[in-house]
Tab-separated table of C-alpha atoms and ligand atoms in Angstrom:
chain	number	residue	atom	x	y	z
A	6	MET	CA	134.197	103.502	104.379
A	7	ARG	CA	133.628	106.318	106.802
A	8	LEU	CA	136.968	105.944	108.570
A	9	THR	CA	138.912	109.145	108.543
A	10	VAL	CA	142.542	109.270	107.514
A	11	GLN	CA	143.642	109.983	111.072
A	12	ARG	CA	141.756	107.038	112.452
A	13	LEU	CA	143.146	104.729	109.817
A	14	ILE	CA	146.645	105.922	110.551
A	15	SER	CA	146.165	105.577	114.311
A	16	ILE	CA	144.848	102.053	113.813
A	17	GLN	CA	148.076	101.432	111.962
A	18	ARG	CA	150.016	102.752	114.960
A	19	LEU	CA	148.169	100.480	117.369
A	20	THR	CA	148.668	97.343	115.363
A	21	GLN	CA	152.301	97.980	114.527
A	22	PRO	CA	154.898	99.402	116.839
A	23	ARG	CA	156.793	101.136	114.042
A	24	VAL	CA	154.870	103.467	111.784
A	25	ASN	CA	154.573	101.636	108.568
A	26	ARG	CA	154.882	104.262	105.866
A	27	LEU	CA	153.549	102.064	103.110
A	28	GLY	CA	150.557	101.088	105.237
A	29	ALA	CA	149.778	104.702	105.996
A	30	LEU	CA	150.070	105.593	102.340
A	31	LEU	CA	147.768	102.762	101.328
A	32	ALA	CA	145.243	103.801	103.981
A	33	LEU	CA	145.377	107.346	102.666
A	34	LEU	CA	144.849	106.175	99.113
A	35	ALA	CA	141.987	103.881	100.114
A	36	THR	CA	140.277	106.709	102.010
A	37	ALA	CA	140.650	109.032	99.048
A	38	LEU	CA	139.203	106.421	96.701
A	39	LEU	CA	136.449	105.151	98.989
A	40	ASN	CA	135.293	108.681	99.759
A	41	GLY	CA	133.857	108.666	96.265
A	42	CYS	CA	131.512	105.855	97.334
A	43	ALA	CA	129.581	107.976	99.821
A	44	GLY	CA	127.821	111.258	99.118
A	45	ASP	CA	124.513	112.284	97.655
A	46	LYS	CA	125.504	111.524	94.061
A	47	SER	CA	127.059	108.086	94.418
A	48	ILE	CA	125.714	105.154	92.418
A	49	LEU	CA	127.380	102.929	95.019
A	50	ASN	CA	124.909	104.160	97.614
A	51	PRO	CA	121.568	103.260	95.975
A	52	ALA	CA	118.290	104.516	97.450
A	53	GLY	CA	115.804	102.835	95.133
A	54	GLN	CA	115.251	99.532	93.330
A	55	ALA	CA	116.381	100.761	89.890
A	56	ALA	CA	119.625	102.078	91.364
A	57	ARG	CA	120.182	98.808	93.248
A	58	ASP	CA	119.867	96.945	89.944
A	59	VAL	CA	122.323	99.315	88.299
A	60	VAL	CA	124.887	98.962	91.057
A	61	MET	CA	124.510	95.174	90.955
A	62	ILE	CA	125.435	95.209	87.244
A	63	TRP	CA	128.310	97.530	88.069
A	64	TRP	CA	129.741	95.127	90.658
A	65	VAL	CA	129.283	92.105	88.388
A	66	MET	CA	131.054	93.925	85.538
A	67	LEU	CA	133.837	95.064	87.834
A	68	GLY	CA	134.276	91.505	89.143
A	69	PHE	CA	134.252	89.966	85.700
A	70	GLY	CA	136.568	92.641	84.301
A	71	THR	CA	138.993	92.024	87.164
A	72	VAL	CA	139.011	88.263	86.506
A	73	VAL	CA	139.716	88.857	82.797
A	74	LEU	CA	142.474	91.348	83.615
A	75	VAL	CA	144.135	88.941	86.033
A	76	MET	CA	143.863	86.071	83.555
A	77	VAL	CA	145.340	88.067	80.668
A	78	THR	CA	148.152	89.360	82.873
A	79	LEU	CA	148.975	85.820	84.036
A	80	LEU	CA	149.004	84.559	80.451
A	81	TRP	CA	151.270	87.385	79.447
A	82	LEU	CA	153.684	86.670	82.310
A	83	PHE	CA	153.549	82.988	81.396
A	84	THR	CA	154.915	83.726	77.904
A	85	PHE	CA	158.183	84.898	79.484
A	86	LYS	CA	158.562	81.708	81.525
A	87	ARG	CA	157.383	79.179	79.007
A	88	LYS	CA	159.891	76.763	77.461
A	89	GLU	CA	160.316	76.931	73.713
A	90	VAL	CA	158.083	74.308	72.065
A	91	THR	CA	158.589	73.243	68.516
A	92	ARG	CA	155.405	72.896	66.481
A	93	THR	CA	154.777	72.223	62.867
A	94	PRO	CA	153.068	75.088	60.989
A	95	VAL	CA	149.804	73.095	60.963
A	96	GLU	CA	149.891	72.631	64.740
A	97	GLU	CA	150.785	76.280	65.150
A	98	ARG	CA	147.728	77.338	63.183
A	99	ARG	CA	145.484	75.003	65.145
A	100	VAL	CA	146.641	76.475	68.469
A	101	ALA	CA	146.186	79.994	67.159
A	102	ARG	CA	142.669	79.172	65.963
A	103	ARG	CA	141.750	77.790	69.386
A	104	TRP	CA	142.771	81.049	71.029
A	105	ILE	CA	140.847	83.090	68.502
A	106	ILE	CA	137.672	81.024	68.800
A	107	GLY	CA	137.861	80.660	72.578
A	108	GLY	CA	139.124	84.059	73.633
A	109	GLY	CA	137.912	86.111	70.704
A	110	ILE	CA	134.448	84.675	70.058
A	111	LEU	CA	133.170	82.324	72.795
A	112	LEU	CA	134.309	84.405	75.767
A	113	PRO	CA	132.880	87.739	74.497
A	114	VAL	CA	129.615	86.095	73.361
A	115	ALA	CA	129.191	84.423	76.746
A	116	SER	CA	129.962	87.601	78.702
A	117	ILE	CA	127.800	89.869	76.559
A	118	THR	CA	124.909	87.419	76.806
A	119	ALA	CA	125.279	87.328	80.575
A	120	LEU	CA	125.402	91.121	80.659
A	121	LEU	CA	122.227	91.356	78.580
A	122	ALA	CA	120.474	88.868	80.841
A	123	PHE	CA	121.270	91.194	83.723
A	124	GLY	CA	120.823	94.483	81.904
A	125	VAL	CA	117.552	94.050	80.023
A	126	PRO	CA	115.358	93.436	83.110
A	127	THR	CA	117.038	96.396	84.826
A	128	ALA	CA	116.297	98.754	81.949
A	129	GLN	CA	112.797	97.255	81.718
A	130	ARG	CA	112.162	98.242	85.326
A	131	MET	CA	112.931	101.889	84.537
A	132	LEU	CA	110.494	101.957	81.596
A	133	PRO	CA	107.196	103.725	82.213
A	134	LEU	CA	105.093	100.614	81.485
A	135	PRO	CA	101.370	100.669	82.306
A	136	LEU	CA	100.647	100.157	85.999
A	137	GLY	CA	97.356	99.461	87.765
A	138	GLU	CA	97.332	102.974	89.125
A	139	PRO	CA	99.195	105.384	86.819
A	140	PRO	CA	102.143	106.940	88.677
A	141	GLU	CA	102.432	110.665	89.281
A	142	VAL	CA	104.119	112.537	86.427
A	143	ILE	CA	106.821	115.129	87.056
A	144	GLU	CA	108.167	117.047	84.052
A	145	VAL	CA	111.790	118.143	84.075
A	146	ILE	CA	113.074	120.505	81.388
A	147	GLY	CA	116.775	121.195	80.951
A	148	HIS	CA	117.877	124.738	80.112
A	149	GLN	CA	121.390	126.185	79.814
A	150	TRP	CA	122.157	125.917	82.792
A	151	TRP	CA	119.188	125.392	85.073
A	152	TRP	CA	116.241	123.052	85.602
A	153	GLU	CA	112.562	123.748	85.124
A	154	VAL	CA	110.322	121.360	87.086
A	155	ARG	CA	106.568	121.056	86.484
A	156	TYR	CA	103.854	119.103	88.292
A	157	PRO	CA	101.008	118.799	85.765
A	158	GLY	CA	98.994	116.461	87.979
A	159	ALA	CA	98.887	118.699	91.058
A	160	GLU	CA	95.447	118.959	92.600
A	161	GLY	CA	94.106	122.464	91.908
A	162	GLY	CA	96.299	123.083	88.872
A	163	GLU	CA	99.815	122.721	87.536
A	164	VAL	CA	102.668	123.725	89.831
A	165	VAL	CA	105.950	125.079	88.448
A	166	THR	CA	109.287	125.486	90.169
A	167	SER	CA	112.980	125.574	89.268
A	168	ASN	CA	116.272	124.087	90.399
A	169	GLN	CA	114.590	121.863	92.977
A	170	LEU	CA	112.678	118.640	92.630
A	171	ILE	CA	110.433	117.510	95.451
A	172	MET	CA	108.944	114.040	95.009
A	173	PRO	CA	106.930	111.640	97.128
A	174	ALA	CA	108.894	108.692	98.575
A	175	GLY	CA	107.809	105.072	98.423
A	176	GLU	CA	105.932	105.230	95.125
A	177	PRO	CA	107.012	105.085	91.485
A	178	ILE	CA	107.234	108.436	89.691
A	179	ASP	CA	107.283	108.906	85.919
A	180	PHE	CA	109.706	111.621	84.902
A	181	HIS	CA	108.962	113.152	81.513
A	182	VAL	CA	112.062	115.014	80.403
A	183	THR	CA	112.996	117.273	77.524
A	184	GLY	CA	115.500	119.987	76.620
A	185	ALA	CA	114.652	123.613	75.913
A	186	ASP	CA	117.787	124.534	73.945
A	187	VAL	CA	120.433	121.821	73.585
A	188	ILE	CA	120.654	118.194	74.740
A	189	HIS	CA	120.979	117.783	78.513
A	190	ALA	CA	120.591	114.626	80.594
A	191	PHE	CA	118.646	114.013	83.787
A	192	TRP	CA	120.509	111.867	86.288
A	193	VAL	CA	119.772	111.150	89.945
A	194	PRO	CA	122.569	108.608	90.556
A	195	ARG	CA	121.133	107.247	93.817
A	196	LEU	CA	117.760	106.537	92.184
A	197	GLY	CA	118.697	105.010	88.839
A	198	GLY	CA	119.966	105.464	85.306
A	199	LYS	CA	120.271	108.677	83.369
A	200	ILE	CA	118.112	109.807	80.486
A	201	ASP	CA	118.739	112.312	77.697
A	202	MET	CA	116.732	115.536	77.554
A	203	VAL	CA	116.379	116.126	73.829
A	204	PRO	CA	114.742	119.295	72.456
A	205	GLY	CA	111.514	118.462	70.624
A	206	ARG	CA	111.178	115.037	72.235
A	207	VAL	CA	109.850	113.762	75.535
A	208	ASN	CA	111.805	110.899	77.118
A	209	LYS	CA	110.414	109.009	80.078
A	210	ILE	CA	111.976	107.218	82.996
A	211	ARG	CA	110.384	105.672	86.080
A	212	LEU	CA	112.217	106.099	89.387
A	213	GLU	CA	111.308	105.442	92.984
A	214	ALA	CA	112.890	106.542	96.233
A	215	ASP	CA	112.601	103.990	99.056
A	216	GLU	CA	112.178	106.570	101.779
A	217	PRO	CA	112.427	110.296	102.464
A	218	ALA	CA	115.922	111.602	101.762
A	219	VAL	CA	117.849	114.283	99.924
A	220	PHE	CA	119.635	113.367	96.712
A	221	GLY	CA	121.916	115.166	94.328
A	222	ALA	CA	121.310	115.223	90.611
A	223	GLN	CA	123.492	116.439	87.812
A	224	CYS	CA	123.189	117.227	84.138
A	225	ALA	CA	124.920	114.250	82.551
A	226	GLU	CA	125.297	115.391	78.945
A	227	PHE	CA	127.784	118.118	78.077
A	228	CYS	CA	125.658	121.168	77.291
A	229	GLY	CA	128.086	124.091	77.215
A	230	ALA	CA	130.377	126.154	79.424
A	231	GLN	CA	128.468	125.781	82.700
A	232	HIS	CA	127.436	122.133	82.270
A	233	ALA	CA	129.317	121.105	85.418
A	234	GLN	CA	127.399	123.766	87.372
A	235	MET	CA	124.013	122.400	86.414
A	236	GLN	CA	123.044	120.573	89.560
A	237	LEU	CA	119.630	119.777	90.900
A	238	TYR	CA	118.474	119.408	94.489
A	239	VAL	CA	116.174	116.398	94.784
A	240	GLU	CA	114.206	115.629	97.927
A	241	ALA	CA	111.880	112.713	98.516
A	242	VAL	CA	109.278	113.392	101.218
A	243	GLU	CA	106.286	111.576	102.699
A	244	ARG	CA	103.149	111.703	100.556
A	245	ASP	CA	101.223	114.134	102.784
A	246	GLU	CA	104.200	116.461	103.035
A	247	TYR	CA	104.414	116.363	99.239
A	248	ASP	CA	100.727	117.213	98.856
A	249	ALA	CA	101.114	120.117	101.278
A	250	TRP	CA	104.190	121.327	99.392
A	251	LEU	CA	102.198	121.348	96.141
A	252	ALA	CA	99.159	122.998	97.721
A	253	ALA	CA	101.328	125.847	99.009
A	254	ARG	CA	102.486	126.482	95.450
A	255	GLN	CA	99.105	126.937	93.839
A	256	ASP	CA	98.982	130.133	91.769
A	257	ASP	CA	96.568	131.986	94.074
A	258	GLN	CA	98.766	131.250	97.110
A	259	LEU	CA	101.920	132.391	95.343
A	260	SER	CA	100.280	135.532	93.904
A	261	THR	CA	99.257	136.790	97.334
A	262	LEU	CA	102.715	135.966	98.630
A	263	ALA	CA	104.329	138.027	95.859
A	264	THR	CA	102.079	141.053	96.064
A	265	ASN	CA	100.698	141.488	99.567
A	266	ASP	CA	103.620	143.257	101.243
A	267	GLN	CA	103.463	147.023	100.524
A	268	GLN	CA	107.019	147.557	101.733
A	269	HIS	CA	108.360	145.749	98.668
A	270	GLU	CA	106.474	147.827	96.109
A	271	PRO	CA	109.660	149.521	94.709
A	272	ALA	CA	111.341	146.130	94.304
A	273	ARG	CA	108.323	144.802	92.434
A	274	GLU	CA	108.461	147.792	90.125
A	275	ALA	CA	112.164	147.257	89.423
A	276	PHE	CA	111.398	143.597	88.806
A	277	MET	CA	108.736	144.450	86.231
A	278	ASN	CA	111.202	146.765	84.451
A	279	HIS	CA	114.338	144.633	84.451
A	280	CYS	CA	113.505	141.013	85.116
A	281	ALA	CA	109.904	140.139	84.235
A	282	SER	CA	110.629	139.378	80.576
A	283	CYS	CA	112.776	136.413	81.608
A	284	HIS	CA	111.443	135.302	85.000
A	285	ARG	CA	108.057	134.186	86.177
A	286	VAL	CA	106.768	135.282	89.562
A	287	ALA	CA	103.227	133.984	89.921
A	288	GLY	CA	100.761	136.882	89.924
A	289	LEU	CA	103.275	139.303	88.390
A	290	SER	CA	105.010	137.955	85.314
A	291	SER	CA	105.289	134.929	83.081
A	292	GLY	CA	108.814	135.044	81.561
A	293	ASN	CA	110.419	131.667	80.877
A	294	GLU	CA	113.968	132.543	79.777
A	295	GLY	CA	115.187	132.035	83.329
A	296	PRO	CA	114.148	130.050	86.429
A	297	ASP	CA	110.691	130.536	87.940
A	298	LEU	CA	111.230	132.676	91.049
A	299	SER	CA	107.765	132.369	92.654
A	300	ASP	CA	109.039	130.257	95.596
A	301	LEU	CA	112.693	131.328	95.488
A	302	GLY	CA	112.961	131.915	99.241
A	303	SER	CA	112.214	128.253	99.932
A	304	ARG	CA	115.110	126.879	97.866
A	305	THR	CA	118.282	125.424	99.304
A	306	SER	CA	120.606	126.862	96.673
A	307	LEU	CA	120.935	129.438	93.909
A	308	GLY	CA	122.261	129.218	90.376
A	309	ALA	CA	121.517	125.466	90.046
A	310	GLY	CA	123.624	124.578	93.068
A	311	ILE	CA	126.436	127.124	92.770
A	312	MET	CA	125.773	128.828	96.108
A	313	ALA	CA	123.812	128.041	99.241
A	314	MET	CA	120.627	129.974	99.937
A	315	GLU	CA	121.061	132.054	103.074
A	316	GLU	CA	120.317	135.601	104.145
A	317	GLY	CA	121.684	138.016	101.561
A	318	ALA	CA	122.469	135.260	99.068
A	319	VAL	CA	120.051	136.506	96.392
A	320	THR	CA	121.539	140.012	96.460
A	321	TYR	CA	125.028	138.527	96.274
A	322	TRP	CA	123.977	136.396	93.295
A	323	LEU	CA	122.425	139.391	91.525
A	324	GLN	CA	125.661	141.364	91.872
A	325	HIS	CA	128.172	138.616	91.138
A	326	HIS	CA	126.425	135.975	89.056
A	327	GLN	CA	128.709	136.445	86.045
A	328	GLN	CA	131.769	135.827	88.253
A	329	LEU	CA	130.129	132.907	90.072
A	330	LYS	CA	128.914	131.255	86.890
A	331	PRO	CA	130.728	132.885	83.959
A	332	GLY	CA	128.806	133.011	80.708
A	333	ASN	CA	125.436	132.125	82.254
A	334	LYS	CA	122.469	133.381	80.254
A	335	MET	CA	121.449	136.144	82.656
A	336	PRO	CA	122.882	139.519	81.591
A	337	PRO	CA	125.086	141.320	84.164
A	338	HIS	CA	123.067	143.914	86.038
A	339	ASP	CA	125.696	146.679	85.800
A	340	ASP	CA	123.022	149.157	84.722
A	341	ILE	CA	121.052	148.674	87.943
A	342	ASP	CA	122.273	150.448	91.095
A	343	THR	CA	123.319	148.432	94.144
A	344	ALA	CA	120.447	149.658	96.328
A	345	THR	CA	117.876	148.463	93.788
A	346	LEU	CA	119.587	145.087	93.470
A	347	ALA	CA	119.605	144.780	97.266
A	348	SER	CA	115.895	145.607	97.438
A	349	LEU	CA	115.203	143.022	94.716
A	350	GLY	CA	117.237	140.441	96.629
A	351	ALA	CA	115.472	141.192	99.903
A	352	TRP	CA	112.044	140.919	98.299
A	353	LEU	CA	112.783	137.686	96.385
A	354	GLU	CA	113.991	136.073	99.624
A	355	THR	CA	110.572	136.669	101.167
A	356	LEU	CA	108.958	134.443	98.512
A	357	THR	CA	108.739	131.483	100.842
A	358	PRO	CA	105.426	129.635	100.612
I	2	LIG	C1	117.716	137.711	79.648
I	2	LIG	C2	116.974	137.003	80.648
I	2	LIG	C3	117.131	137.368	82.102
I	2	LIG	C4	116.920	138.580	82.710
I	2	LIG	C5	116.530	139.900	82.069
I	2	LIG	C6	117.104	138.355	84.114
I	2	LIG	N1	117.434	137.053	84.357
I	2	LIG	FE1	117.706	136.203	86.147
I	2	LIG	N2	118.273	134.481	85.286
I	2	LIG	C7	118.253	134.240	83.928
I	2	LIG	C8	118.811	132.931	83.684
I	2	LIG	C9	118.997	132.276	82.330
I	2	LIG	C10	119.170	132.395	84.931
I	2	LIG	C11	119.813	131.058	85.215
I	2	LIG	C12	121.306	131.214	85.298
I	2	LIG	C13	122.013	129.919	85.576
I	2	LIG	O1	121.911	129.409	86.708
I	2	LIG	O2	122.659	129.398	84.663
I	2	LIG	C14	118.789	133.400	85.913
I	2	LIG	C15	118.922	133.211	87.287
I	2	LIG	C16	118.392	134.074	88.226
I	2	LIG	C17	118.316	133.801	89.632
I	2	LIG	C18	118.735	132.511	90.326
I	2	LIG	C19	117.536	131.592	90.300
I	2	LIG	C20	117.780	130.210	90.801
I	2	LIG	O3	116.842	129.406	90.722
I	2	LIG	O4	118.855	129.886	91.272
I	2	LIG	C21	117.745	134.888	90.219
I	2	LIG	C22	117.442	135.082	91.697
I	2	LIG	C23	117.500	135.842	89.173
I	2	LIG	N3	117.903	135.304	87.978
I	2	LIG	C24	116.943	137.072	89.381
I	2	LIG	C25	116.844	138.058	88.398
I	2	LIG	C26	116.489	139.417	88.654
I	2	LIG	C27	116.123	139.987	90.003
I	2	LIG	C28	116.500	140.050	87.447
I	2	LIG	C29	116.245	141.506	87.164
I	2	LIG	C30	117.127	142.445	87.821
I	2	LIG	C31	116.872	139.076	86.429
I	2	LIG	N4	117.070	137.890	87.054
I	2	LIG	C32	116.970	139.332	85.071
I	2	LIG	C33	117.791	135.090	82.948
I	2	LIG	C34	117.465	136.423	83.166
I	3	LIG	CU1	124.812	119.533	80.807
């Protein structure tokens, strides 16, 4: 699966004296196709029990579908070869009925029953059924086009962040999801099935990551122009690392972080004038029209995955966000001079708990 095109082609060269064009082409095609099987958003690379169940169903369905396709194709080819047989109308009807009952009723009933037998226990496993010890709850709220993530059970008080989801590995987690504006869907392909985020309703799904790893997640319900650019960084970490991560994001910690550096006073003032109505920075503002920025410096990306977080990235985002993510719900900051935007960017990058 991880073979590169060059290696595949050179293997071809070794095994055959003449370069086999068709072989090379097939290798190229296979690499292109199989590349989709790796990656942090592939259902074919499960990292938890629910996802393993899903991929099992996927393989069974693919296998069964392939058998049916081959059978139907063979039957179809057979009709060209077959010798003319003469049947009375009664016989003709009997044969036709057999095909209808066998292929049209028995076969679908048998396959759908088998599918249900597989599918129901899988879905059951993702239901938040009562457990001896109730799992940790993480709330995920879909907005156009970003993710709000809340930890209501955090010791010391609720923790809020955006566009990143840190979870403990090796234990089941109940995700309570909803939508703030339109219907979105929460989907971490390597952990399990997707679930709709419907405004006014809380849907629940239980997922577990086997071990610490980074996963991709994606909004899986079309929600407007920037739906494709609504990605979520998911990271499963050891339990104690998770607890430390939460502790560092307690309100009092974040407030000192946001306010203690005198050098950034002008940026804070600009923030209160231009940004506070939409964004929360713990200790300063409580806007909720845009992502919480209290721990922005510690993120891996900006704009729900549209650009990597690195030095200067926030300033770049502030200046170009309508080109990077056209139509996103943050107004262009044309009315704010470049120096102020740069000071805002520099300050927000220091918000690293
Ligand atoms: C009208 C509300 C609104 C105002 C005012 C506003 N923003 Fe935003 N901001 C948003 C929304 C909505 C997003 C999410 C855009 C997206 O990714 O689709 C956002 C995204 C961001 C992000 C990226 C956050 C992330 O998690 O990737 C930063 C940084 C940011 N805004 C900073 C600012 C600053 C600084 C100001 C003031 C100069 C400001 N915003 C003013 C609504 C607003
Ligand atoms: Cu969407």
